[in-house]
Amino acid sequence: MAGIEHITVDADEAGMRLDRWFKIHYPGLGFGPLQKLLRSGQVRVDGGRVKTDARVQPGQVVRVPPLDVDAKAVKTGPIGIKDLKHSDDGELLSRMLLHEDDKVFVLNKPAGLAVQGGSGLTRHLDKMLEAWTSKKGEKPRLVHRLDRDTSGVLVVARTRGAAQKLTAAFRERDTKKTYWALVKGVPRKQDDKISTWLVKEQTEDGDRMRIAKHGEDGADHAISYYRVLETAAQSLAWLEMEPYTGRTHQLRVHALHIGHPIIGDPKYYVDDPNWDFPGGVQKRLHLHARHIDIPHPSGGRLRVTAPLPPHMVQTWNLLGLDMENGGDHE
């Protein structure tokens, strides 16, 4: 039995229901026992009594009475910035895991974690996968990528053979990847196809993609599809986006190209003095790889959906967007 704890709510947990907050911090504590602790006033927020559906905010302090050690045995739930800095590789990978079988891992990559190494990076997913090296000495293999600031579904092969088949599926475009994005403004068309040429250019802030002309040296053709799922006060739109091709930063550049950059994009969103950035929304990239449908190496199709990251959940709650409107991919 531990003593009384006073835990400060993190920025990534803004707007989270109290019962969900406990599920993340104390996964071994059941809903019934939590209700008893709340009714008796043993659990409090900023010194006051609360109910399970109360929503916590950054800086609030949650009083937690002594609990069984098992209640805090393994941390689960969304991975915050502090976790990326302090948790060990095996623990983080386990918390990311959405699906596992003898051929494939599917992870929910958190925003802020790079997939592969680069200049100045001390931690990246490819290196972390060494923690899951098999008894045969085989390390899981990446078969596609997500931008560092993009969260969501990432497929990892457990064997060399699985990697070959999965890589071929991506190369032959026998996959369907669905992303959710929050963009500035509302597109005139409810759904549309975006077709451009893209080329990479060097800038002071690193590599950046731009729209190119057909035939321009180094340019690649890029095709994306989008549809508007919901809007907020006609100033923001929640888009479902599908990249048909897989170019670097493709969806981010295409959103900018149609005049509706993704909220919080550090590379492609430009502040507009005539447009107020919505209050309470974190200036972090609002792009999430929501769902993937891909041939399984052993046959059939593998379909996996990833829950939104904390900063996007906070925004959806703030704007009153209904996550059920995204449809059920399963």
PDB file of C-alpha atoms in Angstrom, residues 95-311:
ATOM      1  CA  ARG A  95       1.496   0.949 -24.784  1.00  0.00           C
ATOM      2  CA  MET A  96       1.480   1.714 -28.521  1.00  0.00           C
ATOM      3  CA  LEU A  97       0.413  -1.810 -29.485  1.00  0.00           C
ATOM      4  CA  LEU A  98      -2.945  -2.048 -31.290  1.00  0.00           C
ATOM      5  CA  HIS A  99      -2.590  -5.484 -32.906  1.00  0.00           C
ATOM      6  CA  GLU A 100      -0.170  -8.404 -32.632  1.00  0.00           C
ATOM      7  CA  ASP A 101       0.124 -11.781 -34.349  1.00  0.00           C
ATOM      8  CA  ASP A 102       3.002 -14.005 -35.447  1.00  0.00           C
ATOM      9  CA  LYS A 103       3.715 -11.866 -38.531  1.00  0.00           C
ATOM     10  CA  VAL A 104       2.718  -8.298 -37.733  1.00  0.00           C
ATOM     11  CA  PHE A 105       2.691  -5.617 -35.059  1.00  0.00           C
ATOM     12  CA  VAL A 106       0.440  -2.585 -35.545  1.00  0.00           C
ATOM     13  CA  LEU A 107       1.296   0.427 -33.389  1.00  0.00           C
ATOM     14  CA  ASN A 108      -0.402   3.722 -32.585  1.00  0.00           C
ATOM     15  CA  LYS A 109       2.598   6.021 -32.966  1.00  0.00           C
ATOM     16  CA  PRO A 110       2.403   9.088 -30.710  1.00  0.00           C
ATOM     17  CA  ALA A 111       2.911  12.568 -32.126  1.00  0.00           C
ATOM     18  CA  GLY A 112       6.472  13.783 -31.549  1.00  0.00           C
ATOM     19  CA  LEU A 113       8.186  10.417 -31.979  1.00  0.00           C
ATOM     20  CA  ALA A 114      10.334  10.065 -35.107  1.00  0.00           C
ATOM     21  CA  VAL A 115      10.047   6.803 -37.030  1.00  0.00           C
ATOM     22  CA  GLN A 116      13.682   6.778 -38.166  1.00  0.00           C
ATOM     23  CA  GLY A 117      16.876   8.480 -37.040  1.00  0.00           C
ATOM     24  CA  GLY A 118      18.138  11.851 -38.189  1.00  0.00           C
ATOM     25  CA  SER A 119      20.327  14.745 -37.127  1.00  0.00           C
ATOM     26  CA  GLY A 120      19.822  15.667 -33.485  1.00  0.00           C
ATOM     27  CA  LEU A 121      17.465  12.757 -32.751  1.00  0.00           C
ATOM     28  CA  THR A 122      18.224  10.811 -29.598  1.00  0.00           C
ATOM     29  CA  ARG A 123      15.189   8.535 -29.807  1.00  0.00           C
ATOM     30  CA  HIS A 124      13.304   7.034 -32.726  1.00  0.00           C
ATOM     31  CA  LEU A 125      11.002   4.087 -33.296  1.00  0.00           C
ATOM     32  CA  ASP A 126      13.353   2.055 -35.487  1.00  0.00           C
ATOM     33  CA  LYS A 127      15.936   1.990 -32.699  1.00  0.00           C
ATOM     34  CA  MET A 128      13.277   1.259 -30.064  1.00  0.00           C
ATOM     35  CA  LEU A 129      12.174  -1.868 -31.947  1.00  0.00           C
ATOM     36  CA  GLU A 130      15.431  -3.527 -30.879  1.00  0.00           C
ATOM     37  CA  ALA A 131      13.661  -4.083 -27.533  1.00  0.00           C
ATOM     38  CA  TRP A 132      11.369  -6.536 -29.350  1.00  0.00           C
ATOM     39  CA  THR A 133      14.106  -8.566 -31.034  1.00  0.00           C
ATOM     40  CA  SER A 134      12.948 -12.199 -31.200  1.00  0.00           C
ATOM     41  CA  LYS A 135      14.710 -15.182 -29.630  1.00  0.00           C
ATOM     42  CA  LYS A 136      16.029 -15.939 -33.121  1.00  0.00           C
ATOM     43  CA  GLY A 137      17.714 -12.528 -33.146  1.00  0.00           C
ATOM     44  CA  GLU A 138      15.258 -11.022 -35.645  1.00  0.00           C
ATOM     45  CA  LYS A 139      14.387  -7.367 -35.041  1.00  0.00           C
ATOM     46  CA  PRO A 140      10.945  -6.130 -36.227  1.00  0.00           C
ATOM     47  CA  ARG A 141      11.138  -4.179 -39.494  1.00  0.00           C
ATOM     48  CA  LEU A 142       9.514  -0.911 -40.566  1.00  0.00           C
ATOM     49  CA  VAL A 143       7.539  -1.207 -43.813  1.00  0.00           C
ATOM     50  CA  HIS A 144       6.288   2.392 -44.103  1.00  0.00           C
ATOM     51  CA  ARG A 145       6.669   5.734 -42.328  1.00  0.00           C
ATOM     52  CA  LEU A 146       4.754   8.530 -40.644  1.00  0.00           C
ATOM     53  CA  ASP A 147       6.026  12.080 -40.163  1.00  0.00           C
ATOM     54  CA  ARG A 148       7.413  12.779 -36.707  1.00  0.00           C
ATOM     55  CA  ASP A 149       4.513  15.100 -35.808  1.00  0.00           C
ATOM     56  CA  THR A 150       1.842  12.791 -37.274  1.00  0.00           C
ATOM     57  CA  SER A 151       0.285  10.215 -34.946  1.00  0.00           C
ATOM     58  CA  GLY A 152      -1.516   6.996 -35.684  1.00  0.00           C
ATOM     59  CA  VAL A 153      -1.423   3.592 -37.345  1.00  0.00           C
ATOM     60  CA  LEU A 154       2.013   2.210 -38.149  1.00  0.00           C
ATOM     61  CA  VAL A 155       2.504  -1.351 -39.432  1.00  0.00           C
ATOM     62  CA  VAL A 156       5.663  -3.248 -38.423  1.00  0.00           C
ATOM     63  CA  ALA A 157       6.731  -6.639 -39.805  1.00  0.00           C
ATOM     64  CA  ARG A 158       7.951  -9.279 -37.345  1.00  0.00           C
ATOM     65  CA  THR A 159       9.820 -11.361 -39.941  1.00  0.00           C
ATOM     66  CA  ARG A 160      11.786 -10.827 -43.148  1.00  0.00           C
ATOM     67  CA  GLY A 161       9.127 -12.646 -45.201  1.00  0.00           C
ATOM     68  CA  ALA A 162       6.314 -10.547 -43.735  1.00  0.00           C
ATOM     69  CA  ALA A 163       8.310  -7.386 -44.446  1.00  0.00           C
ATOM     70  CA  GLN A 164       8.678  -8.331 -48.128  1.00  0.00           C
ATOM     71  CA  LYS A 165       4.939  -8.932 -48.546  1.00  0.00           C
ATOM     72  CA  LEU A 166       3.890  -5.801 -46.659  1.00  0.00           C
ATOM     73  CA  THR A 167       6.390  -3.614 -48.517  1.00  0.00           C
ATOM     74  CA  ALA A 168       5.061  -4.978 -51.813  1.00  0.00           C
ATOM     75  CA  ALA A 169       1.487  -4.127 -50.744  1.00  0.00           C
ATOM     76  CA  PHE A 170       2.493  -0.499 -50.143  1.00  0.00           C
ATOM     77  CA  ARG A 171       4.476  -0.348 -53.394  1.00  0.00           C
ATOM     78  CA  GLU A 172       1.590  -1.790 -55.401  1.00  0.00           C
ATOM     79  CA  ARG A 173      -0.914   0.466 -53.582  1.00  0.00           C
ATOM     80  CA  ASP A 174      -2.940  -2.477 -52.349  1.00  0.00           C
ATOM     81  CA  THR A 175      -3.556  -0.589 -49.111  1.00  0.00           C
ATOM     82  CA  LYS A 176      -6.084   1.955 -47.949  1.00  0.00           C
ATOM     83  CA  LYS A 177      -4.832   4.527 -45.468  1.00  0.00           C
ATOM     84  CA  THR A 178      -7.303   6.928 -43.895  1.00  0.00           C
ATOM     85  CA  TYR A 179      -6.237  10.050 -42.017  1.00  0.00           C
ATOM     86  CA  TRP A 180      -8.160  12.553 -39.911  1.00  0.00           C
ATOM     87  CA  ALA A 181      -7.148  16.205 -40.089  1.00  0.00           C
ATOM     88  CA  LEU A 182      -8.413  19.513 -38.722  1.00  0.00           C
ATOM     89  CA  VAL A 183      -7.919  22.335 -41.204  1.00  0.00           C
ATOM     90  CA  LYS A 184      -8.305  26.092 -41.299  1.00  0.00           C
ATOM     91  CA  GLY A 185     -11.520  27.173 -43.014  1.00  0.00           C
ATOM     92  CA  VAL A 186     -14.070  24.991 -44.807  1.00  0.00           C
ATOM     93  CA  PRO A 187     -13.415  23.646 -48.321  1.00  0.00           C
ATOM     94  CA  ARG A 188     -15.960  24.724 -50.935  1.00  0.00           C
ATOM     95  CA  LYS A 189     -16.415  21.134 -52.096  1.00  0.00           C
ATOM     96  CA  GLN A 190     -17.576  18.496 -49.616  1.00  0.00           C
ATOM     97  CA  ASP A 191     -15.286  15.932 -51.217  1.00  0.00           C
ATOM     98  CA  ASP A 192     -12.672  16.168 -53.943  1.00  0.00           C
ATOM     99  CA  LYS A 193      -9.541  14.766 -55.541  1.00  0.00           C
ATOM    100  CA  ILE A 194      -6.265  16.696 -55.312  1.00  0.00           C
ATOM    101  CA  SER A 195      -3.717  15.958 -58.046  1.00  0.00           C
ATOM    102  CA  THR A 196      -0.395  17.832 -58.252  1.00  0.00           C
ATOM    103  CA  TRP A 197       3.317  17.383 -58.769  1.00  0.00           C
ATOM    104  CA  LEU A 198       5.552  17.734 -55.703  1.00  0.00           C
ATOM    105  CA  VAL A 199       9.252  18.426 -55.382  1.00  0.00           C
ATOM    106  CA  LYS A 200      11.537  18.558 -52.345  1.00  0.00           C
ATOM    107  CA  GLU A 201      13.542  21.702 -51.660  1.00  0.00           C
ATOM    108  CA  GLN A 202      16.127  22.600 -49.034  1.00  0.00           C
ATOM    109  CA  THR A 203      15.254  25.420 -46.625  1.00  0.00           C
ATOM    110  CA  GLU A 204      16.787  26.834 -43.445  1.00  0.00           C
ATOM    111  CA  ASP A 205      14.254  24.763 -41.510  1.00  0.00           C
ATOM    112  CA  GLY A 206      15.131  21.514 -43.293  1.00  0.00           C
ATOM    113  CA  ASP A 207      13.516  19.720 -46.220  1.00  0.00           C
ATOM    114  CA  ARG A 208      10.197  21.102 -47.425  1.00  0.00           C
ATOM    115  CA  MET A 209       7.888  19.983 -50.211  1.00  0.00           C
ATOM    116  CA  ARG A 210       6.307  22.386 -52.687  1.00  0.00           C
ATOM    117  CA  ILE A 211       3.942  22.201 -55.636  1.00  0.00           C
ATOM    118  CA  ALA A 212       5.908  21.706 -58.861  1.00  0.00           C
ATOM    119  CA  LYS A 213       5.227  21.852 -62.581  1.00  0.00           C
ATOM    120  CA  HIS A 214       4.796  18.715 -64.669  1.00  0.00           C
ATOM    121  CA  GLY A 215       8.221  17.725 -65.946  1.00  0.00           C
ATOM    122  CA  GLU A 216      10.146  19.725 -63.346  1.00  0.00           C
ATOM    123  CA  ASP A 217      13.377  17.998 -62.340  1.00  0.00           C
ATOM    124  CA  GLY A 218      12.856  15.701 -59.336  1.00  0.00           C
ATOM    125  CA  ALA A 219       9.086  16.191 -59.237  1.00  0.00           C
ATOM    126  CA  ASP A 220       6.734  13.293 -58.388  1.00  0.00           C
ATOM    127  CA  HIS A 221       3.016  13.019 -59.075  1.00  0.00           C
ATOM    128  CA  ALA A 222       0.849  13.009 -55.936  1.00  0.00           C
ATOM    129  CA  ILE A 223      -2.865  12.219 -55.603  1.00  0.00           C
ATOM    130  CA  SER A 224      -4.999  12.636 -52.484  1.00  0.00           C
ATOM    131  CA  TYR A 225      -8.722  12.458 -51.742  1.00  0.00           C
ATOM    132  CA  TYR A 226     -10.651  14.205 -48.992  1.00  0.00           C
ATOM    133  CA  ARG A 227     -14.163  14.587 -47.648  1.00  0.00           C
ATOM    134  CA  VAL A 228     -15.542  16.951 -45.021  1.00  0.00           C
ATOM    135  CA  LEU A 229     -16.857  15.062 -41.992  1.00  0.00           C
ATOM    136  CA  GLU A 230     -17.900  18.012 -39.828  1.00  0.00           C
ATOM    137  CA  THR A 231     -17.310  21.743 -39.408  1.00  0.00           C
ATOM    138  CA  ALA A 232     -16.979  24.088 -36.436  1.00  0.00           C
ATOM    139  CA  ALA A 233     -18.457  27.585 -36.718  1.00  0.00           C
ATOM    140  CA  GLN A 234     -17.598  27.623 -40.449  1.00  0.00           C
ATOM    141  CA  SER A 235     -14.004  28.438 -39.465  1.00  0.00           C
ATOM    142  CA  LEU A 236     -12.603  24.905 -39.126  1.00  0.00           C
ATOM    143  CA  ALA A 237     -13.207  21.635 -40.904  1.00  0.00           C
ATOM    144  CA  TRP A 238     -12.604  18.036 -39.894  1.00  0.00           C
ATOM    145  CA  LEU A 239     -11.423  16.175 -42.974  1.00  0.00           C
ATOM    146  CA  GLU A 240     -11.032  12.505 -43.757  1.00  0.00           C
ATOM    147  CA  MET A 241      -8.055  12.288 -46.125  1.00  0.00           C
ATOM    148  CA  GLU A 242      -6.702   9.403 -48.203  1.00  0.00           C
ATOM    149  CA  PRO A 243      -3.324   9.516 -49.927  1.00  0.00           C
ATOM    150  CA  TYR A 244      -3.392   7.431 -53.113  1.00  0.00           C
ATOM    151  CA  THR A 245       0.342   8.004 -53.564  1.00  0.00           C
ATOM    152  CA  GLY A 246       2.809   8.120 -50.671  1.00  0.00           C
ATOM    153  CA  ARG A 247       4.940  11.246 -51.127  1.00  0.00           C
ATOM    154  CA  THR A 248       6.691  13.030 -48.267  1.00  0.00           C
ATOM    155  CA  HIS A 249       4.338  15.454 -46.461  1.00  0.00           C
ATOM    156  CA  GLN A 250       1.773  14.824 -49.203  1.00  0.00           C
ATOM    157  CA  LEU A 251      -1.426  15.461 -47.229  1.00  0.00           C
ATOM    158  CA  ARG A 252       0.067  18.472 -45.473  1.00  0.00           C
ATOM    159  CA  VAL A 253       1.104  20.129 -48.758  1.00  0.00           C
ATOM    160  CA  HIS A 254      -2.166  19.238 -50.472  1.00  0.00           C
ATOM    161  CA  ALA A 255      -4.188  20.748 -47.618  1.00  0.00           C
ATOM    162  CA  LEU A 256      -2.181  23.967 -48.003  1.00  0.00           C
ATOM    163  CA  HIS A 257      -2.580  23.809 -51.797  1.00  0.00           C
ATOM    164  CA  ILE A 258      -6.397  23.919 -51.576  1.00  0.00           C
ATOM    165  CA  GLY A 259      -6.182  26.864 -49.164  1.00  0.00           C
ATOM    166  CA  HIS A 260      -6.935  24.922 -45.981  1.00  0.00           C
ATOM    167  CA  PRO A 261      -3.675  24.159 -44.133  1.00  0.00           C
ATOM    168  CA  ILE A 262      -3.725  21.662 -41.277  1.00  0.00           C
ATOM    169  CA  ILE A 263      -4.006  23.293 -37.864  1.00  0.00           C
ATOM    170  CA  GLY A 264      -0.737  23.363 -35.923  1.00  0.00           C
ATOM    171  CA  ASP A 265       1.458  22.259 -38.842  1.00  0.00           C
ATOM    172  CA  PRO A 266       4.970  23.533 -37.986  1.00  0.00           C
ATOM    173  CA  LYS A 267       6.097  23.499 -41.636  1.00  0.00           C
ATOM    174  CA  TYR A 268       3.095  24.434 -43.734  1.00  0.00           C
ATOM    175  CA  TYR A 269       0.717  26.428 -41.537  1.00  0.00           C
ATOM    176  CA  VAL A 270       1.256  30.188 -41.736  1.00  0.00           C
ATOM    177  CA  ASP A 271      -0.357  32.534 -39.217  1.00  0.00           C
ATOM    178  CA  ASP A 272      -2.955  34.836 -40.763  1.00  0.00           C
ATOM    179  CA  PRO A 273      -3.425  38.230 -39.040  1.00  0.00           C
ATOM    180  CA  ASN A 274      -7.028  38.266 -40.318  1.00  0.00           C
ATOM    181  CA  TRP A 275      -7.856  34.870 -38.783  1.00  0.00           C
ATOM    182  CA  ASP A 276      -7.816  34.081 -35.084  1.00  0.00           C
ATOM    183  CA  PHE A 277      -6.243  30.769 -34.082  1.00  0.00           C
ATOM    184  CA  PRO A 278      -8.904  29.024 -31.968  1.00  0.00           C
ATOM    185  CA  GLY A 279      -8.365  29.514 -28.246  1.00  0.00           C
ATOM    186  CA  GLY A 280      -7.609  26.408 -26.220  1.00  0.00           C
ATOM    187  CA  VAL A 281      -6.315  24.469 -29.236  1.00  0.00           C
ATOM    188  CA  GLN A 282      -2.709  23.344 -28.923  1.00  0.00           C
ATOM    189  CA  LYS A 283      -0.387  24.463 -31.731  1.00  0.00           C
ATOM    190  CA  ARG A 284       0.526  20.890 -32.609  1.00  0.00           C
ATOM    191  CA  LEU A 285      -0.085  19.104 -35.897  1.00  0.00           C
ATOM    192  CA  HIS A 286      -3.710  17.926 -36.116  1.00  0.00           C
ATOM    193  CA  LEU A 287      -3.084  15.018 -38.489  1.00  0.00           C
ATOM    194  CA  HIS A 288      -3.677  11.414 -37.442  1.00  0.00           C
ATOM    195  CA  ALA A 289      -3.356   8.144 -39.351  1.00  0.00           C
ATOM    196  CA  ARG A 290      -6.757   6.833 -38.275  1.00  0.00           C
ATOM    197  CA  HIS A 291      -7.157   3.536 -40.122  1.00  0.00           C
ATOM    198  CA  ILE A 292      -5.337   1.087 -42.368  1.00  0.00           C
ATOM    199  CA  ASP A 293      -6.624  -1.747 -44.539  1.00  0.00           C
ATOM    200  CA  ILE A 294      -3.780  -3.918 -45.866  1.00  0.00           C
ATOM    201  CA  PRO A 295      -3.286  -7.510 -47.080  1.00  0.00           C
ATOM    202  CA  HIS A 296      -2.067  -9.712 -44.225  1.00  0.00           C
ATOM    203  CA  PRO A 297       1.125 -11.674 -45.041  1.00  0.00           C
ATOM    204  CA  SER A 298      -0.697 -14.905 -44.130  1.00  0.00           C
ATOM    205  CA  GLY A 299      -3.764 -14.098 -46.250  1.00  0.00           C
ATOM    206  CA  GLY A 300      -6.928 -12.051 -45.857  1.00  0.00           C
ATOM    207  CA  ARG A 301      -7.021  -8.378 -44.903  1.00  0.00           C
ATOM    208  CA  LEU A 302      -5.749  -6.649 -41.778  1.00  0.00           C
ATOM    209  CA  ARG A 303      -7.868  -3.676 -40.695  1.00  0.00           C
ATOM    210  CA  VAL A 304      -6.837  -1.570 -37.699  1.00  0.00           C
ATOM    211  CA  THR A 305      -8.099   1.757 -36.296  1.00  0.00           C
ATOM    212  CA  ALA A 306      -6.067   3.997 -33.962  1.00  0.00           C
ATOM    213  CA  PRO A 307      -7.614   6.275 -31.301  1.00  0.00           C
ATOM    214  CA  LEU A 308      -6.828   9.978 -31.515  1.00  0.00           C
ATOM    215  CA  PRO A 309      -3.839  11.438 -29.632  1.00  0.00           C
ATOM    216  CA  PRO A 310      -4.531  13.508 -26.491  1.00  0.00           C
ATOM    217  CA  HIS A 311      -4.097  16.931 -28.128  1.00  0.00           C
TER     218      HIS A 311
END
